[in-house]
Coordinates of C-alpha atoms in Angstrom, one line a residue:
Chain A
P1 CA 1.0 23.4 6.6
A2 CA 2.3 26.6 4.9
E3 CA 2.8 24.9 1.6
G4 CA 3.2 28.0 -0.4
A5 CA 6.0 29.2 1.9
A6 CA 7.6 25.8 2.0
E7 CA 7.6 25.4 -1.7
S8 CA 9.3 28.7 -2.4
V9 CA 12.0 27.7 0.1
I10 CA 12.3 24.1 -1.0
A11 CA 12.3 24.6 -4.7
P12 CA 16.0 25.5 -4.9
A13 CA 17.0 23.5 -1.8
L14 CA 15.8 20.1 -2.9
P15 CA 16.6 19.8 -6.6
P16 CA 14.5 17.3 -8.5
L17 CA 17.8 15.7 -9.5
L18 CA 18.0 14.0 -6.1
D19 CA 14.6 12.4 -6.5
L20 CA 15.7 11.3 -10.0
A21 CA 18.8 9.7 -8.5
G22 CA 16.8 7.8 -5.9
T23 CA 14.4 6.8 -8.6
A24 CA 17.0 5.6 -11.0
V25 CA 18.9 3.3 -8.6
F26 CA 15.7 1.7 -7.1
A27 CA 14.3 1.4 -10.6
L28 CA 17.4 -0.6 -11.6
S29 CA 16.9 -2.9 -8.7
G30 CA 13.2 -3.4 -9.7
A31 CA 14.0 -4.1 -13.3
L32 CA 16.7 -6.6 -12.3
V33 CA 14.3 -8.5 -10.1
A34 CA 11.8 -8.7 -13.0
A35 CA 14.5 -9.8 -15.4
R36 CA 15.5 -12.5 -13.0
L37 CA 11.9 -13.7 -12.9
K38 CA 11.9 -13.8 -16.8
Q39 CA 9.3 -11.2 -17.3
T40 CA 8.6 -9.1 -20.5
F41 CA 10.0 -5.7 -21.2
V42 CA 6.7 -4.0 -20.2
T43 CA 6.5 -5.8 -16.9
L44 CA 10.2 -5.0 -16.3
S45 CA 9.4 -1.3 -16.9
F46 CA 6.5 -1.5 -14.5
F47 CA 8.7 -3.0 -11.8
A48 CA 11.3 -0.3 -12.5
L49 CA 8.6 2.3 -12.2
V50 CA 6.9 1.1 -9.0
T51 CA 10.1 0.3 -7.2
G52 CA 11.7 3.5 -8.4
V53 CA 9.0 5.9 -7.4
G54 CA 7.6 3.9 -4.5
G55 CA 9.6 5.5 -1.7
G56 CA 9.1 9.0 -3.0
T57 CA 5.4 8.5 -3.5
V58 CA 4.8 7.2 0.0
R59 CA 6.8 10.2 1.3
D60 CA 4.9 12.7 -0.6
L61 CA 1.5 11.2 0.3
L62 CA 2.5 11.3 4.0
I63 CA 3.7 14.9 3.8
G64 CA 0.6 15.8 1.8
V65 CA 2.0 17.0 -1.5
R66 CA 1.4 15.6 -4.9
P67 CA 3.9 12.8 -5.7
F68 CA 6.9 14.3 -7.4
W69 CA 6.7 12.3 -10.6
L70 CA 3.3 13.6 -11.5
D71 CA 4.7 17.0 -12.3
D72 CA 8.0 15.8 -13.7
Q73 CA 8.6 15.0 -17.3
W74 CA 11.8 13.2 -16.7
V75 CA 10.7 10.3 -14.6
A76 CA 9.1 8.3 -17.3
P77 CA 12.0 8.6 -19.8
L78 CA 14.4 7.7 -17.0
I79 CA 12.5 4.6 -16.0
F80 CA 12.3 3.6 -19.7
A81 CA 16.1 4.1 -20.1
V82 CA 16.8 2.1 -17.0
A83 CA 14.5 -0.7 -18.2
L84 CA 16.3 -0.7 -21.6
V85 CA 19.7 -1.0 -19.9
A86 CA 18.5 -3.9 -17.8
W87 CA 16.9 -5.6 -20.8
F88 CA 19.8 -5.3 -23.2
T89 CA 22.8 -5.9 -21.1
P90 CA 24.0 -9.3 -19.8
R91 CA 22.4 -10.0 -16.5
R92 CA 25.7 -11.0 -14.9
W93 CA 26.8 -7.4 -15.2
W94 CA 24.2 -6.6 -12.6
E95 CA 23.3 -9.7 -10.6
G96 CA 24.5 -10.4 -7.2
A97 CA 26.6 -7.6 -5.9
L98 CA 25.4 -4.8 -8.1
L99 CA 21.7 -5.4 -7.4
E100 CA 22.4 -5.1 -3.7
W101 CA 24.5 -2.0 -4.2
A102 CA 21.9 -0.3 -6.3
D103 CA 19.3 -1.1 -3.6
A104 CA 21.7 0.3 -1.0
A105 CA 22.2 3.6 -2.9
G106 CA 18.4 3.9 -3.3
L107 CA 17.9 3.2 0.4
A108 CA 20.5 5.9 1.4
T109 CA 19.3 8.5 -1.0
Y110 CA 15.6 8.2 -0.3
A111 CA 16.1 8.0 3.5
V112 CA 17.9 11.3 3.5
I113 CA 15.7 13.1 0.9
G114 CA 12.6 11.9 2.7
T115 CA 13.8 13.4 6.0
A116 CA 14.9 16.6 4.4
K117 CA 11.6 17.1 2.5
A118 CA 9.5 16.3 5.6
L119 CA 11.5 18.9 7.6
A120 CA 11.1 21.4 4.8
Y121 CA 7.3 20.9 5.0
G122 CA 7.2 21.6 8.7
V123 CA 7.2 18.1 10.1
A124 CA 9.0 17.9 13.5
P125 CA 12.4 16.2 13.6
V126 CA 11.4 12.9 15.1
P127 CA 8.5 12.2 12.8
A128 CA 10.6 13.5 9.9
V129 CA 13.2 10.7 10.7
V130 CA 10.4 8.2 10.6
V131 CA 9.2 9.5 7.2
G132 CA 12.8 9.2 6.0
V133 CA 13.1 5.6 7.2
I134 CA 9.8 4.6 5.7
S135 CA 10.5 6.3 2.3
G136 CA 13.9 4.7 2.2
C137 CA 12.5 1.2 2.8
A138 CA 9.3 1.4 0.8
G139 CA 10.8 0.9 -2.6
G140 CA 12.5 -2.4 -1.7
I141 CA 9.4 -3.6 0.2
V142 CA 7.1 -2.9 -2.8
R143 CA 9.5 -4.6 -5.2
D144 CA 9.8 -7.7 -3.1
L145 CA 6.0 -7.9 -2.4
L146 CA 5.2 -7.6 -6.1
A147 CA 7.8 -10.2 -7.0
G148 CA 6.7 -12.6 -4.2
L149 CA 10.2 -12.6 -2.7
P150 CA 11.0 -12.7 1.0
S151 CA 11.1 -9.1 2.1
I152 CA 14.5 -7.4 2.1
L153 CA 13.6 -6.4 5.7
M154 CA 14.0 -10.0 6.7
R155 CA 17.6 -10.4 5.5
P156 CA 20.1 -10.8 8.3
E157 CA 22.3 -7.8 7.4
L158 CA 21.5 -4.3 8.6
Y159 CA 19.0 -2.7 6.4
V160 CA 16.5 -0.5 8.3
T161 CA 19.4 0.5 10.6
A162 CA 21.2 2.0 7.7
A163 CA 18.2 4.0 6.7
A164 CA 17.7 5.1 10.3
L165 CA 21.3 6.3 10.5
G166 CA 21.0 8.5 7.4
A167 CA 17.7 9.9 8.4
A168 CA 18.9 10.7 11.9
L169 CA 22.1 12.4 10.7
C170 CA 20.1 14.5 8.3
A171 CA 17.7 15.6 11.0
L172 CA 20.5 16.3 13.5
G173 CA 22.4 18.4 11.0
S174 CA 19.3 20.4 10.3
V175 CA 18.4 20.9 14.0
A176 CA 22.0 22.0 14.5
G177 CA 21.6 24.6 11.7
L178 CA 24.3 23.2 9.5
P179 CA 24.2 24.0 5.7
P180 CA 22.0 21.5 3.9
A181 CA 24.1 20.3 1.0
P182 CA 27.0 18.9 3.1
V183 CA 24.7 17.5 5.7
W184 CA 22.7 15.6 3.1
S185 CA 25.8 14.3 1.4
A186 CA 27.4 13.1 4.6
A187 CA 24.2 11.5 5.9
A188 CA 23.6 9.7 2.6
L189 CA 27.2 8.5 2.5
A190 CA 27.0 7.3 6.0
A191 CA 23.8 5.3 5.3
F192 CA 25.3 3.9 2.1
A193 CA 28.6 3.0 3.9
L194 CA 26.8 1.2 6.7
R195 CA 24.7 -0.8 4.4
G196 CA 27.7 -1.5 2.2
A197 CA 29.8 -2.6 5.2
A198 CA 26.9 -4.9 6.2
L199 CA 26.9 -6.4 2.7
I200 CA 30.7 -6.9 2.6
W201 CA 31.4 -8.1 6.1
R202 CA 27.9 -9.5 6.7
I203 CA 27.6 -7.2 9.7
E204 CA 24.5 -8.0 11.7
L205 CA 23.0 -6.5 14.8
P206 CA 22.2 -9.1 17.5
A207 CA 18.9 -10.7 16.5
Y208 CA 16.2 -11.6 18.9
S209 CA 17.3 -14.9 20.4
R210 CA 15.5 -15.2 23.7
Q211 CA 14.4 -18.7 24.5
A212 CA 10.6 -18.9 24.5
Chain B
P1 CA -14.7 19.3 3.0
A2 CA -15.0 22.0 5.7
E3 CA -11.8 20.9 7.3
G4 CA -11.4 24.0 9.4
A5 CA -14.8 23.5 11.0
A6 CA -14.3 19.8 11.5
E7 CA -11.0 20.3 13.2
S8 CA -12.3 22.7 15.7
V9 CA -15.0 20.2 16.5
I10 CA -12.9 17.2 16.5
A11 CA -9.9 18.4 18.5
P12 CA -11.6 17.8 21.9
A13 CA -13.8 15.0 20.7
L14 CA -11.2 12.6 19.4
P15 CA -8.3 12.8 21.9
P16 CA -5.0 11.7 20.5
L17 CA -4.8 9.2 23.3
L18 CA -7.2 7.0 21.4
D19 CA -4.9 6.9 18.4
L20 CA -2.0 6.2 20.7
A21 CA -3.9 3.3 22.3
G22 CA -4.6 1.7 18.9
T23 CA -1.0 2.3 17.9
A24 CA 0.4 0.7 21.0
V25 CA -1.5 -2.6 20.8
F26 CA -0.9 -3.0 17.1
A27 CA 2.7 -2.0 17.6
L28 CA 3.1 -4.8 20.1
S29 CA 1.7 -7.3 17.7
G30 CA 4.1 -6.1 15.0
A31 CA 7.1 -6.3 17.4
L32 CA 6.2 -9.8 18.5
V33 CA 6.0 -11.1 14.9
A34 CA 9.4 -9.6 14.2
A35 CA 10.8 -11.2 17.4
R36 CA 9.4 -14.5 16.4
L37 CA 11.2 -14.1 13.1
K38 CA 14.4 -13.5 15.0
Q39 CA 15.0 -10.0 13.7
T40 CA 17.2 -7.2 15.2
F41 CA 16.0 -4.5 17.5
V42 CA 15.8 -1.9 14.8
T43 CA 13.7 -4.1 12.5
L44 CA 11.5 -5.0 15.4
S45 CA 10.9 -1.3 16.0
F46 CA 10.2 -0.8 12.3
F47 CA 7.6 -3.6 12.4
A48 CA 6.1 -2.0 15.6
L49 CA 5.9 1.3 13.8
V50 CA 4.4 0.2 10.5
T51 CA 1.9 -2.1 12.1
G52 CA 1.1 0.4 14.8
V53 CA 0.5 3.4 12.6
G54 CA -0.7 1.5 9.5
G55 CA -4.4 1.6 10.2
G56 CA -4.4 5.2 11.2
T57 CA -2.3 6.3 8.3
V58 CA -4.6 4.6 5.7
R59 CA -7.6 6.2 7.5
D60 CA -6.1 9.7 7.4
L61 CA -5.0 9.4 3.8
L62 CA -8.5 8.3 2.8
I63 CA -10.1 11.2 4.7
G64 CA -7.6 13.6 3.3
V65 CA -5.8 14.8 6.5
R66 CA -2.1 14.6 7.4
P67 CA -1.5 11.2 9.1
F68 CA -1.8 11.8 12.9
W69 CA 1.7 10.7 13.8
L70 CA 3.4 13.4 11.7
D71 CA 2.2 16.0 14.2
D72 CA 2.5 14.0 17.3
Q73 CA 5.6 13.8 19.4
W74 CA 4.5 10.8 21.4
V75 CA 4.2 8.1 18.7
A76 CA 7.9 7.6 18.2
P77 CA 8.7 7.2 21.9
L78 CA 5.7 5.0 22.3
I79 CA 6.8 2.7 19.5
F80 CA 10.3 2.6 21.0
A81 CA 9.0 1.7 24.4
V82 CA 6.8 -1.1 22.9
A83 CA 9.8 -2.4 21.0
L84 CA 11.9 -2.4 24.2
V85 CA 9.3 -4.3 26.1
A86 CA 9.0 -6.9 23.3
W87 CA 12.8 -7.2 23.2
F88 CA 13.6 -7.5 26.9
T89 CA 10.8 -9.7 28.1
P90 CA 10.5 -13.5 27.6
R91 CA 8.6 -14.2 24.4
R92 CA 6.3 -16.7 26.2
W93 CA 4.8 -13.8 28.1
W94 CA 3.4 -12.6 24.8
E95 CA 3.2 -15.5 22.4
G96 CA 0.1 -17.3 21.4
A97 CA -2.9 -15.9 23.3
L98 CA -1.5 -12.4 24.0
L99 CA -0.5 -11.6 20.5
E100 CA -4.0 -12.5 19.3
W101 CA -5.6 -10.3 22.0
A102 CA -3.3 -7.4 21.3
D103 CA -4.3 -7.7 17.7
A104 CA -8.0 -7.9 18.7
A105 CA -7.7 -4.7 20.8
G106 CA -6.0 -2.9 17.9
L107 CA -8.7 -4.1 15.5
A108 CA -11.5 -2.9 17.7
T109 CA -9.9 0.4 18.6
Y110 CA -9.0 1.4 15.1
A111 CA -12.3 0.2 13.6
V112 CA -14.2 2.5 15.9
I113 CA -11.8 5.5 15.8
G114 CA -11.7 5.2 12.0
T115 CA -15.5 5.4 11.7
A116 CA -15.7 8.3 14.2
K117 CA -13.0 10.3 12.5
A118 CA -14.5 9.8 9.1
L119 CA -17.9 10.9 10.3
A120 CA -16.3 14.0 12.0
Y121 CA -14.8 14.9 8.6
G122 CA -18.1 14.8 6.9
V123 CA -18.0 11.3 5.3
A124 CA -21.5 9.8 5.0
P125 CA -22.3 6.9 7.4
V126 CA -22.0 4.0 5.0
P127 CA -18.6 5.0 3.6
A128 CA -17.5 5.9 7.1
V129 CA -18.2 2.3 8.2
V130 CA -16.1 1.2 5.3
V131 CA -13.2 3.5 6.3
G132 CA -13.5 2.1 9.9
V133 CA -13.3 -1.5 8.7
I134 CA -10.3 -0.8 6.4
S135 CA -8.4 1.1 9.1
G136 CA -9.1 -1.7 11.6
C137 CA -7.8 -4.4 9.3
A138 CA -4.9 -2.5 7.7
G139 CA -2.4 -2.8 10.6
G140 CA -2.7 -6.6 10.7
I141 CA -2.6 -6.9 6.9
V142 CA 0.6 -4.8 6.6
R143 CA 2.3 -6.7 9.4
D144 CA 1.5 -10.1 7.8
L145 CA 2.5 -8.9 4.4
L146 CA 5.9 -7.6 5.6
A147 CA 6.5 -10.8 7.6
G148 CA 5.5 -13.0 4.6
L149 CA 2.9 -14.7 6.8
P150 CA -0.6 -15.8 5.6
S151 CA -2.8 -12.9 6.1
I152 CA -4.9 -12.7 9.3
L153 CA -7.9 -12.1 7.0
M154 CA -7.6 -15.8 6.0
R155 CA -7.8 -17.3 9.4
P156 CA -11.1 -19.2 10.0
E157 CA -12.2 -17.2 13.1
L158 CA -14.2 -14.0 12.6
Y159 CA -12.0 -11.0 12.0
V160 CA -13.4 -8.6 9.4
T161 CA -16.8 -9.3 11.0
A162 CA -15.7 -8.0 14.4
A163 CA -14.3 -4.8 12.8
A164 CA -17.6 -4.4 10.9
L165 CA -19.6 -4.8 14.1
G166 CA -17.7 -2.0 15.9
A167 CA -17.7 0.3 12.9
A168 CA -21.5 -0.2 12.3
L169 CA -22.4 0.3 16.0
C170 CA -20.3 3.5 16.0
A171 CA -22.1 4.9 13.0
L172 CA -25.5 3.9 14.2
G173 CA -24.9 5.6 17.6
S174 CA -23.8 8.7 15.8
V175 CA -26.8 8.7 13.4
A176 CA -29.1 8.2 16.4
G177 CA -27.5 11.3 18.0
L178 CA -26.2 9.5 21.1
P179 CA -23.3 11.0 23.0
P180 CA -19.9 10.0 21.5
A181 CA -17.9 8.7 24.4
P182 CA -20.3 5.9 25.5
V183 CA -21.1 5.0 21.9
W184 CA -17.4 4.6 21.1
S185 CA -16.7 2.6 24.2
A186 CA -19.6 0.3 23.6
A187 CA -18.8 -0.2 20.0
A188 CA -15.1 -0.9 20.7
L189 CA -16.0 -3.3 23.5
A190 CA -18.5 -5.1 21.2
A191 CA -15.9 -5.5 18.5
F192 CA -13.3 -6.7 21.0
A193 CA -15.8 -9.1 22.6
L194 CA -16.8 -10.6 19.3
R195 CA -13.2 -11.1 18.2
G196 CA -12.4 -12.5 21.6
A197 CA -15.3 -14.9 21.6
A198 CA -14.2 -16.0 18.1
L199 CA -10.7 -16.7 19.5
I200 CA -11.9 -18.5 22.6
W201 CA -14.7 -20.6 21.2
R202 CA -13.3 -20.7 17.6
I203 CA -16.5 -19.1 16.4
E204 CA -16.7 -19.1 12.7
L205 CA -19.3 -17.9 10.2
P206 CA -20.2 -20.4 7.6
A207 CA -17.5 -20.4 5.0
Y208 CA -18.1 -20.6 1.2
S209 CA -18.5 -24.3 0.6
R210 CA -20.5 -24.6 -2.6
Q211 CA -19.5 -27.5 -4.7
A212 CA -18.0 -26.2 -7.9
Chain C
P1 CA -3.9 22.3 -9.5
A2 CA -7.0 24.2 -10.4
E3 CA -9.3 21.7 -8.7
G4 CA -12.3 23.9 -8.7
A5 CA -12.1 24.4 -12.5
A6 CA -11.3 20.8 -13.1
E7 CA -14.2 19.6 -11.1
S8 CA -16.8 21.7 -12.9
V9 CA -15.4 20.3 -16.2
I10 CA -15.1 16.8 -15.0
A11 CA -18.4 16.4 -13.3
P12 CA -20.4 15.7 -16.5
A13 CA -17.4 14.3 -18.4
L14 CA -16.5 11.5 -16.1
P15 CA -19.8 10.1 -14.9
P16 CA -19.5 8.1 -11.6
L17 CA -21.1 5.2 -13.5
L18 CA -17.7 4.5 -15.0
D19 CA -16.1 4.2 -11.6
L20 CA -18.9 2.0 -10.5
A21 CA -18.4 -0.3 -13.6
G22 CA -14.6 -0.7 -12.8
T23 CA -15.5 -1.3 -9.2
A24 CA -18.1 -4.0 -10.0
V25 CA -15.9 -6.1 -12.3
F26 CA -12.9 -6.0 -10.0
A27 CA -15.1 -6.6 -7.0
L28 CA -16.4 -9.8 -8.6
S29 CA -12.8 -11.0 -9.2
G30 CA -12.0 -10.3 -5.6
A31 CA -15.1 -12.0 -4.3
L32 CA -14.4 -15.1 -6.5
V33 CA -10.8 -15.4 -5.1
A34 CA -12.2 -15.3 -1.5
A35 CA -14.8 -17.9 -2.4
R36 CA -12.2 -20.1 -3.9
L37 CA -10.3 -19.8 -0.6
K38 CA -13.4 -20.8 1.3
Q39 CA -13.8 -17.6 3.2
T40 CA -17.0 -16.3 5.0
F41 CA -19.4 -13.9 3.4
V42 CA -18.0 -10.9 5.3
T43 CA -14.4 -11.7 4.2
L44 CA -15.7 -12.2 0.7
S45 CA -17.3 -8.7 0.8
F46 CA -14.1 -7.2 2.2
F47 CA -12.1 -8.8 -0.7
A48 CA -14.8 -7.5 -3.2
L49 CA -14.5 -4.0 -1.6
V50 CA -10.7 -3.7 -1.5
T51 CA -10.2 -5.2 -5.0
G52 CA -13.0 -3.2 -6.4
V53 CA -12.0 0.2 -5.1
G54 CA -8.3 -0.4 -4.9
G55 CA -7.4 1.0 -8.3
G56 CA -9.6 4.1 -8.1
T57 CA -8.3 4.8 -4.6
V58 CA -4.7 4.7 -5.6
R59 CA -5.5 6.9 -8.6
D60 CA -7.4 9.5 -6.5
L61 CA -4.7 9.6 -3.8
L62 CA -2.0 10.2 -6.4
I63 CA -4.0 12.9 -8.1
G64 CA -4.8 14.5 -4.7
V65 CA -8.6 14.2 -4.5
R66 CA -10.7 12.4 -2.0
P67 CA -11.2 8.7 -3.1
F68 CA -14.4 8.6 -5.1
W69 CA -16.2 6.0 -2.9
L70 CA -16.1 8.3 0.2
D71 CA -18.7 10.6 -1.4
D72 CA -20.7 8.0 -3.3
Q73 CA -23.6 6.2 -1.7
W74 CA -23.7 3.5 -4.4
V75 CA -20.4 1.8 -3.9
A76 CA -21.2 -0.1 -0.7
P77 CA -24.6 -1.5 -2.0
L78 CA -22.9 -2.4 -5.2
I79 CA -20.1 -4.3 -3.4
F80 CA -22.7 -6.0 -1.3
A81 CA -24.7 -7.1 -4.3
V82 CA -21.6 -8.4 -6.0
A83 CA -20.7 -10.4 -2.9
L84 CA -24.2 -11.8 -2.7
V85 CA -24.0 -12.9 -6.3
A86 CA -20.7 -14.6 -5.8
W87 CA -22.0 -16.2 -2.6
F88 CA -25.3 -17.6 -3.9
T89 CA -24.4 -18.8 -7.4
P90 CA -22.4 -21.9 -8.3
R91 CA -18.8 -21.2 -8.4
R92 CA -18.4 -23.0 -11.8
W93 CA -20.4 -20.2 -13.3
W94 CA -17.6 -17.9 -12.6
E95 CA -14.4 -19.9 -12.2
G96 CA -11.7 -20.1 -14.7
A97 CA -12.5 -18.1 -17.8
L98 CA -15.0 -15.6 -16.2
L99 CA -12.7 -14.6 -13.4
E100 CA -10.0 -13.8 -15.9
W101 CA -12.4 -11.8 -18.1
A102 CA -13.8 -9.8 -15.1
D103 CA -10.3 -8.9 -14.2
A104 CA -9.6 -8.0 -17.9
A105 CA -12.6 -5.7 -17.9
G106 CA -11.6 -4.1 -14.6
L107 CA -8.0 -3.6 -15.9
A108 CA -9.2 -1.9 -19.1
T109 CA -11.8 0.3 -17.4
Y110 CA -9.6 1.6 -14.7
A111 CA -6.6 2.1 -17.0
V112 CA -8.6 4.4 -19.2
I113 CA -10.5 6.2 -16.4
G114 CA -7.3 6.7 -14.5
T115 CA -5.6 8.4 -17.4
A116 CA -8.7 10.5 -18.2
K117 CA -9.1 11.7 -14.6
A118 CA -5.4 12.5 -14.3
L119 CA -5.5 14.5 -17.5
A120 CA -8.7 16.3 -16.2
Y121 CA -6.8 17.3 -13.1
G122 CA -3.9 18.9 -15.0
V123 CA -1.4 16.0 -15.0
A124 CA 0.8 16.0 -18.1
P125 CA 0.1 13.3 -20.6
V126 CA 3.1 11.0 -19.9
P127 CA 2.6 10.9 -16.1
A128 CA -1.1 10.6 -16.7
V129 CA -0.5 7.4 -18.7
V130 CA 1.6 6.1 -15.7
V131 CA -1.3 6.9 -13.3
G132 CA -3.6 5.0 -15.6
V133 CA -1.4 1.9 -15.8
I134 CA -0.9 1.9 -12.0
S135 CA -4.6 2.3 -11.3
G136 CA -5.5 -0.4 -13.7
C137 CA -3.1 -2.9 -12.2
A138 CA -3.6 -2.0 -8.5
G139 CA -6.9 -3.8 -7.9
G140 CA -5.5 -7.2 -9.1
I141 CA -2.2 -6.6 -7.2
V142 CA -4.0 -5.9 -4.0
R143 CA -6.3 -8.9 -4.4
D144 CA -3.5 -11.3 -5.1
L145 CA -1.4 -9.9 -2.2
L146 CA -4.3 -10.2 0.3
A147 CA -5.0 -13.8 -0.9
G148 CA -1.3 -14.8 -0.8
L149 CA -1.5 -15.8 -4.5
P150 CA 1.3 -15.2 -7.0
S151 CA 0.8 -11.7 -8.4
I152 CA -1.2 -11.5 -11.7
L153 CA 1.8 -9.4 -12.9
M154 CA 3.8 -12.5 -13.0
R155 CA 1.6 -14.5 -15.3
P156 CA 3.1 -15.1 -18.7
E157 CA 0.2 -13.5 -20.8
L158 CA 0.2 -9.8 -21.5
Y159 CA -1.2 -7.8 -18.5
V160 CA 0.6 -4.6 -17.9
T161 CA 0.9 -4.2 -21.6
A162 CA -2.8 -4.2 -22.1
A163 CA -3.2 -1.5 -19.4
A164 CA -0.5 0.5 -21.1
L165 CA -2.2 0.3 -24.5
G166 CA -5.5 1.6 -23.1
A167 CA -3.8 4.4 -21.1
A168 CA -1.7 5.5 -24.1
L169 CA -4.6 5.5 -26.5
C170 CA -6.6 7.6 -24.1
A171 CA -3.8 10.1 -23.7
L172 CA -3.1 10.3 -27.4
G173 CA -6.8 10.9 -28.2
S174 CA -6.9 13.6 -25.6
V175 CA -3.7 15.3 -26.9
A176 CA -5.2 15.1 -30.4
G177 CA -8.3 16.9 -29.2
L178 CA -10.7 14.1 -30.1
P179 CA -14.1 14.0 -28.3
P180 CA -13.7 12.1 -24.9
A181 CA -16.5 9.5 -25.0
P182 CA -15.5 7.7 -28.2
V183 CA -11.8 8.0 -27.3
W184 CA -12.4 6.4 -23.9
S185 CA -14.6 3.6 -25.3
A186 CA -12.1 2.8 -28.1
A187 CA -9.2 2.9 -25.6
A188 CA -10.9 0.6 -23.1
L189 CA -12.0 -1.8 -25.9
A190 CA -8.5 -2.0 -27.2
A191 CA -7.1 -2.8 -23.8
F192 CA -9.8 -5.3 -23.2
A193 CA -9.3 -6.9 -26.6
L194 CA -5.5 -7.2 -26.1
R195 CA -5.9 -8.8 -22.7
G196 CA -8.6 -11.0 -24.1
A197 CA -6.5 -12.1 -27.0
A198 CA -3.7 -12.8 -24.7
L199 CA -6.0 -15.0 -22.6
I200 CA -7.4 -16.8 -25.6
W201 CA -4.3 -17.4 -27.7
R202 CA -1.8 -17.2 -24.8
I203 CA -0.2 -14.3 -26.5
E204 CA 3.1 -13.4 -24.7
L205 CA 5.7 -10.8 -25.4
P206 CA 9.2 -12.2 -25.5
A207 CA 10.4 -12.7 -21.9
Y208 CA 13.8 -11.8 -20.6
S209 CA 15.8 -14.8 -21.5
R210 CA 19.4 -13.7 -21.7
Q211 CA 21.9 -16.2 -20.4
A212 CA 23.5 -14.9 -17.2

């Protein structure tokens, strides 16, 4: 892949701020899970870190570039700040609804950035959507695996579907030649809205229910 | 590693069809696990995807090449087709025996392809066997982790052993200078037969049973 | 990253023996877990392998170099020897204390090597510490995930903290321009001592205990 070319194109187009936003919201969800499990501050930071950078790391390894946080001085302070917030504020500020919504924001953000970055590195649209879905879901999967919780994939409300919606809209907009910034915003909002609607109204797709 | 050289050699030698075959059988086993857990069609497709491409992805990341499905337009439609089949057919067609046999076919296929691809990219024979065993087992491991099931590694019948047999035969044939196609077929058949025999006759190696 | 330059510098500075040491102690902890679960010799070797090379593999994938054991002829024999030792000796030689101490030695070794190797490949100090912590913890995480055990991260005694101490000391020493060998030894000893003290005196950091 023409990485040199891609990087000069992508540098302005995919501001690291987006990666930091996805990292921050997933990091909060990781820290909250560790707090609920009564872990120490260091373990809480580790959960924040791994959940926060998990999706972006899987994405970058798949695309074949060095994971973004290795060349970014802001990720570590950000994770630390998120962990401090989770440690020093009452858990009821975050528990229940907020944890789900932080996860939803991470899911939407990473699904769209993952697709956009894969496209920018020359991945074809369909596999780019797959990269987006995987990088959106990876953070929550890693967090639940580390914590020994049932995977978020298994909850009845739409989850992978929301990531797939965001990733597909992002790829469609790019194929149609629309300007990136509005496409990414709309795609992330759509994914977030669908996951949010699923949380509020317990929207579920029909589950497999065939009699054996 | 001389990737340019390897790729011109490997392109005809390792047809993408093999990767697609390994992907399809593992994808079916992933979709069936998700169906048994009463998931939606989208989650079922996600399980099919991650289980299907898991072994090949780990293999390619270890070898240092871009995972095969990023540059292949057929993986996504294939996964989708497998998920449709799993969704629309009675589960009893697949459950029990067939799920185990699909997993056995995936194990055998990926163990041999993994070894062959590692050799083609200049990995020494012994580490190439290790790459083969890991890529054979990774799909089933990821599937069971995501589903929260006890790992297939823990079942009493031979599993890793069958992967190791296929990978070792593949490397031996290659070191002996035998033609690739028959070696690969024989190695994959041997691995499949050993895993199959283990399933039918409940063949088990002696387990660790030392008194503490 | 200037890999050519880094490799000529690192080749003498980071002898493969260190990687082999980290691999051996984690491999023993993996083999012992498989023995306790009454697995076969092959599965026991697989656990030894994946636990042993897990941390170094994650580290090398993050840094962007081929995992060390793909170009090393000694890892496979070493794993095999460790598995033989675990198989043929009474489990009570190893159980309980020794398993924990082997894990502690692996944690300390990989945390420091991970940081040193990341620095040698041009990663900035703060992300290099993060790479060290992740590569120190990855082996134990993978082992417990495969075995279906509660993650070692969740045990009350200091774990991530010990890895963070070793990684931070290693990076500090490097930033201060101190000679590598004594810095690495001191950092690994400090990490090992902290984890050991936590095991002996059940040292725990305060856990999150805020009332909801």
